[in-house]
Amino acid sequence: MSSICLIDTSIFLEILNVPNYNQHRASVLEDFQTYVQSGCQFLLPMATILETGNHIAQNGDGTMRRKTAIRFVEQVKAAFTGEAPWKPTAFPNTEEILLWIDQFPDLAGKNKAPLKLEGTSFGDLSIIQEFQKSCNLFKMSEVFIWSLDGDLKNYRKMP
């Protein structure tokens, strides 16, 4: 059985070894090797790319941000050229965004979990939409969001 893995920002930050966002790097890299060995196919949502770039630009001094940004650029380019172990998803078009944007106020307004005083971000909403799209495209595969975020890692569909 093949698996489709959507990489969340929390995981991509660890893989890229972004300072202050890399506390779980060893376990993430260990999980990554396990997923690779099992034949998992990795998808890099556009929201993950955008959010990761934002975190890098807001993190540390200029030298550290630049070094981290270079690693980021190398990996994102490799995704687009087929040289990385993950492939980028298509940026949502206007029709797609208009189909699901009305959900955002409700998701932003209620807490993700009883002890988490934040709503679902627009980025997370788009990753959830990518998950649902992948479930429809890959009906015979396991599909999951790989995340350190408790609510996103609960998105998993078995065939």
PDB file of C-alpha atoms in Angstrom, residues 1-7 31-44 85-87 131 134-135 137-146 155-159:
ATOM      1  CA  MET A   1       0.000   0.000   0.000  1.00  0.00           C
ATOM      2  CA  SER A   2       1.419   3.391  -0.933  1.00  0.00           C
ATOM      3  CA  SER A   3       1.067   6.371   1.367  1.00  0.00           C
ATOM      4  CA  ILE A   4       0.678  10.034   0.487  1.00  0.00           C
ATOM      5  CA  CYS A   5       2.177  12.387   3.056  1.00  0.00           C
ATOM      6  CA  LEU A   6       1.447  16.103   3.119  1.00  0.00           C
ATOM      7  CA  ILE A   7       4.306  17.880   4.898  1.00  0.00           C
ATOM      8  CA  ASP A  31      10.475   9.321  10.943  1.00  0.00           C
ATOM      9  CA  PHE A  32      11.416  10.667   7.513  1.00  0.00           C
ATOM     10  CA  GLN A  33      13.745   7.707   6.922  1.00  0.00           C
ATOM     11  CA  THR A  34      11.000   5.312   8.007  1.00  0.00           C
ATOM     12  CA  TYR A  35       8.532   6.932   5.590  1.00  0.00           C
ATOM     13  CA  VAL A  36      11.067   6.868   2.738  1.00  0.00           C
ATOM     14  CA  GLN A  37      11.826   3.181   3.331  1.00  0.00           C
ATOM     15  CA  SER A  38       8.102   2.381   3.266  1.00  0.00           C
ATOM     16  CA  GLY A  39       7.738   4.056  -0.154  1.00  0.00           C
ATOM     17  CA  CYS A  40       5.831   7.084   1.018  1.00  0.00           C
ATOM     18  CA  GLN A  41       5.220   9.875  -1.513  1.00  0.00           C
ATOM     19  CA  PHE A  42       5.688  13.357  -0.063  1.00  0.00           C
ATOM     20  CA  LEU A  43       3.705  16.450  -1.048  1.00  0.00           C
ATOM     21  CA  LEU A  44       4.769  19.961  -0.080  1.00  0.00           C
ATOM     22  CA  PRO A  85      11.957  13.692  -2.155  1.00  0.00           C
ATOM     23  CA  TRP A  86       8.818  15.856  -2.083  1.00  0.00           C
ATOM     24  CA  LYS A  87       6.737  17.439  -4.806  1.00  0.00           C
ATOM     25  CA  PHE A 131      -5.510  16.703   2.327  1.00  0.00           C
ATOM     26  CA  SER A 134      -5.433  14.139  -2.066  1.00  0.00           C
ATOM     27  CA  CYS A 135      -7.946  11.764  -0.453  1.00  0.00           C
ATOM     28  CA  LEU A 137      -7.196  11.729  -5.967  1.00  0.00           C
ATOM     29  CA  PHE A 138      -5.562   8.770  -4.202  1.00  0.00           C
ATOM     30  CA  LYS A 139      -8.544   6.686  -3.115  1.00  0.00           C
ATOM     31  CA  MET A 140      -6.492   3.470  -2.841  1.00  0.00           C
ATOM     32  CA  SER A 141      -3.746   5.028  -0.709  1.00  0.00           C
ATOM     33  CA  GLU A 142      -3.275   6.043   2.861  1.00  0.00           C
ATOM     34  CA  VAL A 143      -3.220   9.860   2.993  1.00  0.00           C
ATOM     35  CA  PHE A 144      -2.047  11.823   6.012  1.00  0.00           C
ATOM     36  CA  ILE A 145      -0.760  15.195   7.143  1.00  0.00           C
ATOM     37  CA  TRP A 146       2.647  14.858   8.793  1.00  0.00           C
ATOM     38  CA  TYR A 155      -5.834  14.008   9.489  1.00  0.00           C
ATOM     39  CA  ARG A 156      -5.329  10.472   8.193  1.00  0.00           C
ATOM     40  CA  LYS A 157      -7.355   8.435   5.710  1.00  0.00           C
ATOM     41  CA  MET A 158      -6.849   4.742   5.203  1.00  0.00           C
ATOM     42  CA  PRO A 159      -7.892   3.127   1.895  1.00  0.00           C
TER      43      PRO A 159
END
